[in-house]
Short mmCIF file of C-alpha atoms and ligand atoms in Angstrom, two decimals:
data_model
loop_
_atom_site.label_atom_id
_atom_site.label_comp_id
_atom_site.label_asym_id
_atom_site.label_seq_id
_atom_site.Cartn_x
_atom_site.Cartn_y
_atom_site.Cartn_z
CA MET A 1 95.38 -174.97 -8.80
CA GLU A 2 98.53 -172.95 -9.38
CA ASP A 3 100.35 -171.39 -6.49
CA LYS A 4 98.80 -167.93 -6.67
CA LYS A 5 96.82 -165.86 -4.18
CA LEU A 6 93.13 -166.71 -4.06
CA ILE A 7 90.29 -164.32 -4.89
CA PHE A 8 86.71 -165.07 -3.91
CA SER A 9 83.66 -163.01 -4.75
CA ALA A 10 79.95 -163.52 -5.16
CA ILE A 11 76.97 -161.67 -6.54
CA GLN A 12 73.30 -162.10 -5.73
CA PRO A 13 71.01 -163.18 -8.57
CA THR A 14 68.48 -160.42 -8.13
CA GLY A 15 67.46 -159.16 -11.58
CA THR A 16 69.67 -158.11 -14.47
CA PHE A 17 72.93 -156.29 -13.84
CA THR A 18 73.12 -152.59 -14.59
CA LEU A 19 75.81 -150.66 -16.40
CA GLY A 20 76.89 -149.62 -12.86
CA ASN A 21 77.35 -153.25 -11.72
CA TYR A 22 79.29 -153.93 -14.91
CA ILE A 23 81.64 -150.94 -14.86
CA GLY A 24 81.93 -150.80 -11.06
CA ALA A 25 82.25 -154.53 -10.29
CA VAL A 26 81.96 -157.38 -12.78
CA ARG A 27 84.22 -155.87 -15.47
CA ASN A 28 87.04 -155.61 -12.92
CA TRP A 29 86.79 -159.30 -12.07
CA ILE A 30 87.84 -160.31 -15.61
CA PRO A 31 91.56 -159.34 -15.61
CA LEU A 32 92.00 -160.78 -12.08
CA GLN A 33 91.61 -164.22 -13.65
CA ASP A 34 95.11 -164.04 -15.13
CA GLU A 35 96.85 -162.94 -11.96
CA TYR A 36 95.06 -164.94 -9.27
CA ASN A 37 93.20 -168.16 -8.68
CA CYS A 38 89.63 -166.88 -8.83
CA ILE A 39 86.47 -168.39 -7.44
CA TYR A 40 83.20 -166.65 -8.30
CA CYS A 41 79.77 -167.66 -7.10
CA ILE A 42 76.12 -166.81 -7.68
CA ALA A 43 74.82 -166.29 -4.14
CA ASP A 44 71.31 -167.76 -4.47
CA MET A 45 71.25 -168.81 -0.80
CA HIS A 46 71.79 -165.20 0.21
CA ALA A 47 68.98 -164.14 -2.11
CA ILE A 48 66.30 -166.03 -0.12
CA THR A 49 66.92 -163.87 2.96
CA VAL A 50 64.27 -161.71 1.28
CA ARG A 51 61.18 -163.36 -0.24
CA GLN A 52 61.73 -164.72 -3.73
CA GLU A 53 59.34 -166.31 -6.16
CA PRO A 54 60.94 -169.76 -6.65
CA ALA A 55 60.55 -170.00 -10.45
CA LYS A 56 61.87 -166.48 -10.85
CA LEU A 57 64.85 -167.13 -8.55
CA ARG A 58 65.78 -170.21 -10.59
CA GLN A 59 65.57 -168.20 -13.79
CA ASN A 60 67.53 -165.26 -12.37
CA THR A 61 70.24 -167.58 -11.03
CA LEU A 62 70.81 -169.21 -14.41
CA ALA A 63 70.71 -165.81 -16.12
CA ALA A 64 73.26 -164.38 -13.67
CA TYR A 65 75.51 -167.38 -14.25
CA ALA A 66 75.29 -166.99 -18.04
CA LEU A 67 75.75 -163.24 -17.73
CA LEU A 68 79.00 -163.58 -15.78
CA MET A 69 80.27 -165.93 -18.48
CA ALA A 70 79.12 -163.52 -21.20
CA CYS A 71 81.00 -160.70 -19.45
CA GLY A 72 84.19 -162.74 -19.61
CA ILE A 73 84.40 -164.96 -16.52
CA ASP A 74 85.91 -168.04 -18.10
CA PRO A 75 85.04 -171.32 -16.35
CA LYS A 76 88.29 -172.77 -17.71
CA LYS A 77 90.32 -170.14 -15.87
CA SER A 78 88.17 -169.65 -12.77
CA ILE A 79 85.83 -171.72 -10.67
CA LEU A 80 82.34 -170.40 -11.37
CA PHE A 81 79.47 -172.02 -9.49
CA ILE A 82 76.08 -171.66 -7.87
CA GLN A 83 76.16 -171.41 -4.08
CA SER A 84 73.32 -173.84 -3.33
CA HIS A 85 75.11 -176.58 -5.30
CA VAL A 86 77.98 -176.70 -2.83
CA ASN A 87 76.78 -177.76 0.60
CA THR A 88 80.05 -176.98 2.40
CA HIS A 89 78.98 -173.32 2.70
CA ALA A 90 75.96 -174.23 4.82
CA LEU A 91 78.00 -176.77 6.81
CA LEU A 92 80.67 -174.23 7.66
CA ASN A 93 78.06 -171.57 8.34
CA TRP A 94 76.78 -173.49 11.36
CA VAL A 95 80.17 -173.57 13.05
CA LEU A 96 80.75 -169.91 12.21
CA CYS A 97 77.32 -168.94 13.52
CA CYS A 98 78.34 -170.44 16.85
CA ASN A 99 81.38 -168.17 16.77
CA THR A 100 79.49 -164.99 15.89
CA GLN A 101 77.97 -162.73 18.50
CA PHE A 102 74.39 -161.48 18.51
CA GLY A 103 75.71 -157.99 19.14
CA GLU A 104 77.99 -158.09 16.10
CA LEU A 105 75.15 -159.11 13.80
CA SER A 106 72.86 -156.46 15.30
CA ARG A 107 75.27 -153.73 14.27
CA MET A 108 75.22 -154.58 10.55
CA THR A 109 73.77 -151.69 8.59
CA GLN A 110 72.48 -153.97 5.82
CA PHE A 111 70.43 -155.90 8.41
CA LYS A 112 69.03 -152.65 9.80
CA ASP A 113 68.18 -151.37 6.30
CA LYS A 114 66.63 -154.58 5.06
CA SER A 115 64.62 -155.26 8.21
CA GLN A 116 63.20 -151.77 7.91
CA LYS A 117 62.36 -152.37 4.26
CA HIS A 118 60.68 -155.74 4.98
CA PRO A 119 59.25 -155.35 8.51
CA ASP A 120 56.91 -158.31 7.99
CA ASP A 121 59.77 -160.71 7.34
CA VAL A 122 62.72 -160.09 9.61
CA ASN A 123 63.88 -163.71 9.44
CA ALA A 124 66.85 -165.41 11.10
CA GLY A 125 68.57 -165.86 7.74
CA LEU A 126 68.56 -162.12 7.16
CA PHE A 127 70.12 -161.68 10.59
CA THR A 128 72.83 -164.34 10.15
CA TYR A 129 73.52 -163.40 6.50
CA PRO A 130 77.07 -162.16 7.29
CA SER A 131 77.96 -165.51 8.85
CA LEU A 132 77.02 -167.31 5.60
CA MET A 133 79.02 -164.72 3.69
CA ALA A 134 81.99 -165.42 5.98
CA ALA A 135 81.51 -169.15 5.27
CA ASP A 136 81.60 -168.47 1.50
CA ILE A 137 84.97 -166.82 1.86
CA LEU A 138 86.54 -168.94 4.62
CA ALA A 139 85.54 -172.28 3.02
CA TYR A 140 88.27 -171.49 0.47
CA ASN A 141 90.65 -169.63 2.76
CA ALA A 142 90.52 -166.75 0.26
CA ASP A 143 93.22 -164.06 0.44
CA PHE A 144 91.31 -161.23 -1.27
CA VAL A 145 87.65 -160.38 -1.73
CA PRO A 146 86.66 -157.76 -4.31
CA VAL A 147 83.57 -156.00 -2.95
CA GLY A 148 81.92 -152.62 -3.15
CA VAL A 149 81.95 -150.27 -0.15
CA ASP A 150 78.50 -151.48 0.91
CA GLN A 151 79.95 -154.91 1.71
CA LYS A 152 83.02 -153.81 3.62
CA GLN A 153 81.33 -154.08 7.00
CA HIS A 154 80.43 -157.71 6.29
CA LEU A 155 83.98 -158.46 5.23
CA GLU A 156 85.30 -156.88 8.42
CA LEU A 157 82.99 -159.18 10.39
CA ALA A 158 84.24 -162.20 8.39
CA ARG A 159 87.77 -161.30 9.49
CA ASN A 160 86.66 -161.01 13.12
CA ILE A 161 84.94 -164.40 12.98
CA ALA A 162 88.06 -165.97 11.44
CA GLN A 163 90.24 -164.38 14.08
CA ARG A 164 88.01 -165.59 16.91
CA PHE A 165 88.02 -169.13 15.51
CA ASN A 166 91.81 -169.04 15.21
CA GLN A 167 92.13 -167.92 18.82
CA ARG A 168 89.80 -170.60 20.14
CA TYR A 169 90.88 -173.55 18.04
CA GLY A 170 94.39 -172.70 16.84
CA ASP A 171 95.53 -170.79 13.77
CA PHE A 172 93.69 -172.04 10.73
CA PHE A 173 91.83 -169.45 8.67
CA THR A 174 93.51 -166.91 6.41
CA LEU A 175 92.23 -163.43 7.30
CA PRO A 176 90.57 -162.25 4.07
CA GLU A 177 91.34 -158.73 2.86
CA PRO A 178 89.15 -156.47 0.77
CA TYR A 179 90.46 -156.10 -2.75
CA ILE A 180 90.16 -152.45 -3.64
CA MET A 181 89.50 -151.82 -7.30
CA GLU A 182 91.50 -149.22 -9.17
CA VAL A 183 89.17 -146.22 -9.24
CA GLY A 184 86.17 -148.14 -10.53
CA ALA A 185 83.88 -145.34 -11.66
CA LYS A 186 80.69 -144.94 -9.70
CA ILE A 187 77.93 -144.65 -12.28
CA MET A 188 75.08 -142.33 -11.40
CA SER A 189 71.39 -142.42 -12.33
CA LEU A 190 70.60 -140.91 -15.75
CA GLN A 191 67.53 -139.19 -14.29
CA ASP A 192 69.07 -137.94 -11.04
CA PRO A 193 72.86 -137.79 -11.40
CA THR A 194 73.34 -137.19 -7.67
CA LYS A 195 72.07 -140.74 -6.96
CA LYS A 196 73.78 -144.06 -7.73
CA MET A 197 72.47 -145.92 -10.79
CA SER A 198 70.46 -148.78 -9.30
CA LYS A 199 68.22 -151.53 -10.64
CA SER A 200 65.74 -150.87 -7.84
CA ASP A 201 65.05 -147.33 -9.15
CA GLU A 202 61.38 -146.92 -10.08
CA ASN A 203 62.14 -144.90 -13.20
CA PRO A 204 63.36 -147.34 -15.89
CA ASN A 205 64.97 -144.46 -17.80
CA SER A 206 67.42 -143.88 -14.95
CA CYS A 207 69.22 -147.12 -15.47
CA ILE A 208 70.96 -148.97 -18.33
CA LEU A 209 70.69 -152.75 -18.05
CA ILE A 210 73.50 -154.72 -19.63
CA LEU A 211 71.03 -156.63 -21.76
CA ASP A 212 69.19 -153.54 -23.09
CA ASP A 213 69.16 -153.36 -26.90
CA LYS A 214 70.82 -150.56 -28.85
CA ASP A 215 67.63 -148.52 -29.43
CA THR A 216 66.69 -148.68 -25.75
CA ILE A 217 70.18 -147.62 -24.68
CA ILE A 218 70.23 -144.66 -27.07
CA ARG A 219 66.71 -143.62 -26.05
CA LYS A 220 67.66 -143.67 -22.35
CA PHE A 221 70.79 -141.59 -22.96
CA LYS A 222 68.82 -139.08 -25.07
CA ARG A 223 66.54 -138.54 -22.06
CA ALA A 224 69.42 -138.23 -19.59
CA VAL A 225 69.14 -135.21 -17.31
CA THR A 226 71.92 -132.63 -17.90
CA ASP A 227 72.04 -128.88 -17.25
CA SER A 228 71.04 -125.65 -18.95
CA GLU A 229 74.51 -124.81 -20.23
CA ALA A 230 75.85 -126.11 -23.53
CA GLU A 231 79.42 -126.97 -22.73
CA ILE A 232 80.84 -130.48 -22.57
CA VAL A 233 83.44 -130.14 -19.81
CA TYR A 234 84.02 -132.00 -16.55
CA ARG A 235 83.31 -129.46 -13.83
CA GLU A 236 81.81 -129.34 -10.36
CA GLY A 237 78.08 -128.73 -10.49
CA LYS A 238 77.67 -130.40 -13.89
CA ASP A 239 76.63 -133.75 -12.39
CA GLY A 240 74.74 -134.99 -15.45
CA ILE A 241 77.50 -134.18 -17.94
CA ASN A 242 80.18 -135.45 -15.52
CA ASN A 243 78.35 -138.77 -15.29
CA LEU A 244 78.02 -139.06 -19.07
CA MET A 245 81.70 -138.21 -19.44
CA SER A 246 82.68 -140.80 -16.87
CA ILE A 247 80.58 -143.45 -18.66
CA TYR A 248 82.02 -142.47 -22.06
CA SER A 249 85.52 -142.58 -20.62
CA ALA A 250 84.93 -146.02 -19.05
CA VAL A 251 83.73 -147.57 -22.30
CA THR A 252 86.12 -145.85 -24.76
CA GLY A 253 89.24 -145.52 -22.59
CA LYS A 254 89.50 -141.81 -23.51
CA ASP A 255 90.38 -139.35 -20.74
CA TYR A 256 88.43 -136.17 -19.95
CA PRO A 257 90.64 -133.69 -21.87
CA GLU A 258 90.37 -135.90 -24.96
CA ILE A 259 86.60 -136.06 -24.62
CA GLU A 260 86.36 -132.28 -24.13
CA LYS A 261 88.38 -131.77 -27.29
CA GLU A 262 86.33 -134.28 -29.26
CA PHE A 263 83.08 -132.48 -28.40
CA ALA A 264 84.26 -128.86 -28.36
CA GLY A 265 81.61 -126.72 -30.02
CA LYS A 266 79.13 -129.60 -30.24
CA GLY A 267 75.76 -129.79 -28.49
CA TYR A 268 74.48 -132.08 -25.73
CA GLY A 269 72.35 -133.95 -28.29
CA ASP A 270 75.42 -135.04 -30.26
CA PHE A 271 77.26 -136.00 -27.09
CA LYS A 272 74.38 -138.06 -25.70
CA LEU A 273 74.08 -139.93 -28.99
CA ALA A 274 77.82 -140.65 -29.00
CA VAL A 275 77.70 -141.95 -25.42
CA GLY A 276 74.67 -144.11 -26.24
CA GLU A 277 76.35 -145.58 -29.29
CA ALA A 278 79.62 -146.24 -27.49
CA VAL A 279 77.83 -147.99 -24.61
CA ALA A 280 75.65 -150.00 -26.99
CA ASP A 281 78.72 -151.09 -29.00
CA ASN A 282 80.52 -152.01 -25.80
CA LEU A 283 77.63 -154.11 -24.50
CA ALA A 284 76.59 -155.68 -27.82
CA PRO A 285 79.05 -158.61 -27.68
CA ILE A 286 77.92 -159.40 -24.11
CA ARG A 287 74.32 -159.55 -25.25
CA THR A 288 75.15 -161.79 -28.21
CA GLU A 289 77.17 -164.12 -26.01
CA PHE A 290 74.44 -164.13 -23.35
CA ASP A 291 71.76 -165.07 -25.92
CA LYS A 292 73.93 -167.93 -27.13
CA LEU A 293 74.65 -169.23 -23.62
CA ILE A 294 71.14 -168.94 -22.23
CA SER A 295 69.74 -170.93 -25.15
CA ASP A 296 72.32 -173.68 -24.69
CA LYS A 297 71.08 -175.11 -21.41
CA ALA A 298 73.15 -178.30 -21.78
CA TYR A 299 76.41 -176.37 -21.98
CA LEU A 300 75.43 -174.12 -19.08
CA LYS A 301 74.59 -177.19 -17.03
CA GLN A 302 77.94 -178.75 -17.84
CA CYS A 303 79.72 -175.56 -16.73
CA TYR A 304 77.88 -175.12 -13.44
CA THR A 305 78.12 -178.83 -12.64
CA GLU A 306 81.87 -178.84 -13.14
CA GLY A 307 82.15 -175.55 -11.25
CA ALA A 308 80.25 -177.04 -8.30
CA GLN A 309 82.42 -180.16 -8.31
CA GLN A 310 85.62 -178.13 -8.27
CA ALA A 311 84.31 -175.83 -5.54
CA TYR A 312 83.20 -178.82 -3.47
CA ARG A 313 86.54 -180.58 -3.84
CA TYR A 314 88.37 -177.47 -2.71
CA SER A 315 86.13 -176.44 0.17
CA SER A 316 85.30 -179.87 1.59
CA ARG A 317 88.93 -180.40 2.58
CA ILE A 318 88.91 -177.14 4.50
CA VAL A 319 85.51 -177.71 6.10
CA SER A 320 86.45 -181.26 7.24
CA LYS A 321 89.42 -179.78 9.06
CA VAL A 322 87.20 -177.16 10.69
CA TYR A 323 84.77 -179.88 11.84
CA HIS A 324 87.65 -181.79 13.35
CA LYS A 325 89.00 -178.71 15.09
CA ALA A 326 85.54 -177.93 16.46
CA GLY A 327 85.51 -181.32 18.18
CA PHE A 328 83.23 -183.34 15.88
CA VAL A 329 84.01 -187.05 15.47
CA ASP A 330 85.72 -187.80 12.14
CA ILE A 331 83.70 -189.99 9.78
CA LYS A 332 86.69 -191.61 8.09
P1 AMP B 401 74.42 -154.43 -5.90
O1 AMP B 401 73.72 -154.61 -7.22
O2 AMP B 401 74.12 -153.10 -5.27
O3 AMP B 401 74.28 -155.61 -4.99
O4 AMP B 401 75.99 -154.33 -6.23
C1 AMP B 401 76.77 -155.36 -6.79
C2 AMP B 401 78.14 -154.77 -7.09
O5 AMP B 401 78.07 -153.73 -8.11
C3 AMP B 401 78.82 -154.10 -5.89
O6 AMP B 401 80.21 -154.40 -5.91
C4 AMP B 401 78.60 -152.62 -6.12
O7 AMP B 401 79.62 -151.83 -5.53
C5 AMP B 401 78.62 -152.48 -7.65
N1 AMP B 401 77.73 -151.38 -8.10
C6 AMP B 401 76.38 -151.34 -7.98
N2 AMP B 401 75.86 -150.19 -8.51
C7 AMP B 401 76.92 -149.46 -8.95
C8 AMP B 401 77.07 -148.17 -9.61
N3 AMP B 401 76.00 -147.40 -9.90
N4 AMP B 401 78.31 -147.74 -9.93
C9 AMP B 401 79.40 -148.51 -9.66
N5 AMP B 401 79.34 -149.73 -9.06
C10 AMP B 401 78.12 -150.22 -8.71
N1 LIG B 402 76.71 -159.98 0.09
C1 LIG B 402 77.21 -159.71 -1.25
C2 LIG B 402 76.32 -158.65 -1.95
O1 LIG B 402 75.17 -158.54 -1.62
C3 LIG B 402 77.22 -160.96 -2.08
C4 LIG B 402 78.09 -161.99 -1.45
C5 LIG B 402 77.67 -163.18 -0.85
C6 LIG B 402 79.50 -161.96 -1.34
N2 LIG B 402 78.72 -163.88 -0.42
C7 LIG B 402 79.87 -163.17 -0.68
C8 LIG B 402 80.47 -161.05 -1.76
C9 LIG B 402 81.20 -163.47 -0.42
C10 LIG B 402 81.81 -161.35 -1.49
C11 LIG B 402 82.17 -162.54 -0.82
O2 LIG B 402 76.80 -157.95 -2.84
#
């Protein structure tokens, strides 16, 4: 790989991505490919910390892989692979687990949230999840990790684990830093614009999925909750309109004054239709590309096999050194 800083990120294969995941996360990973060495991974091993139906997990993992490619992650520029294909993550995880404190893991808010949500299955994997996440990152000695705010606590812990290892065994790991996106818009629910757009929302109208067809997208925008005024301006208190404006701005590149001018004197109906059409046009090529990829299983397999081989080659060198430092007998 070229001598550039290394980016690592991963996403769990739990259902289809939303417009929020796309605008807030995945879309920002694309241009990084030209500036950095990028390694992106579908975190299927993290997904089983909550119960998954095996056939569905397999399907979701392949779909997530194809979807990242359809969004523009190019396996020729970046290493794109499936976590469970590269055993170095689990191997490193063990050593890191032995350098992670019970107290540290107990303080993780995601663990507290998820164990409350699934009280009948508070498993050890859910508890040690951040150690596996640290292994994902440290197996490549990544410099930067693009993550949303919800993952910052885990990244902080990964740094602490790396630091502790370096103190005990001698300087080795790079301390990974969060990569903060340039104001990646936070997309709100179309039905309750004070809440984040989320795929776990019960109301399907609240959320645009990146694989929704044009009619569905337009229908969901038509039903979007707004306010009782009739003015398309970005102003405090107009959460629904603000959200639609921020979405329209993200997909067209127009700024708020331009949008206000474009829709001066027009009604909410016209605006909602325009937003729906702009989003549908923006997502259409992704859907076409996804359909092509998901029906070409041989090509997908070739990509994820090569991705796994590259990831293994890279990380196994690092993990062998860690095993040596930890005091394990070398095998060759
Ligand atoms: P999640 O689906 O919550 O695991 O999030 C995966 C990534 O998408 C994270 O980096 C989040 O910060 C980002 N993300 C999720 N929902 C939204 C949203 N409504 N607006 C912006 N970014 C989001
Ligand atoms: N925990 C992350 C999430 O739920 C996904 C993830 C797994 C990850 N391993 C990672 C993110 C390593 C960044 C780096 O969104």
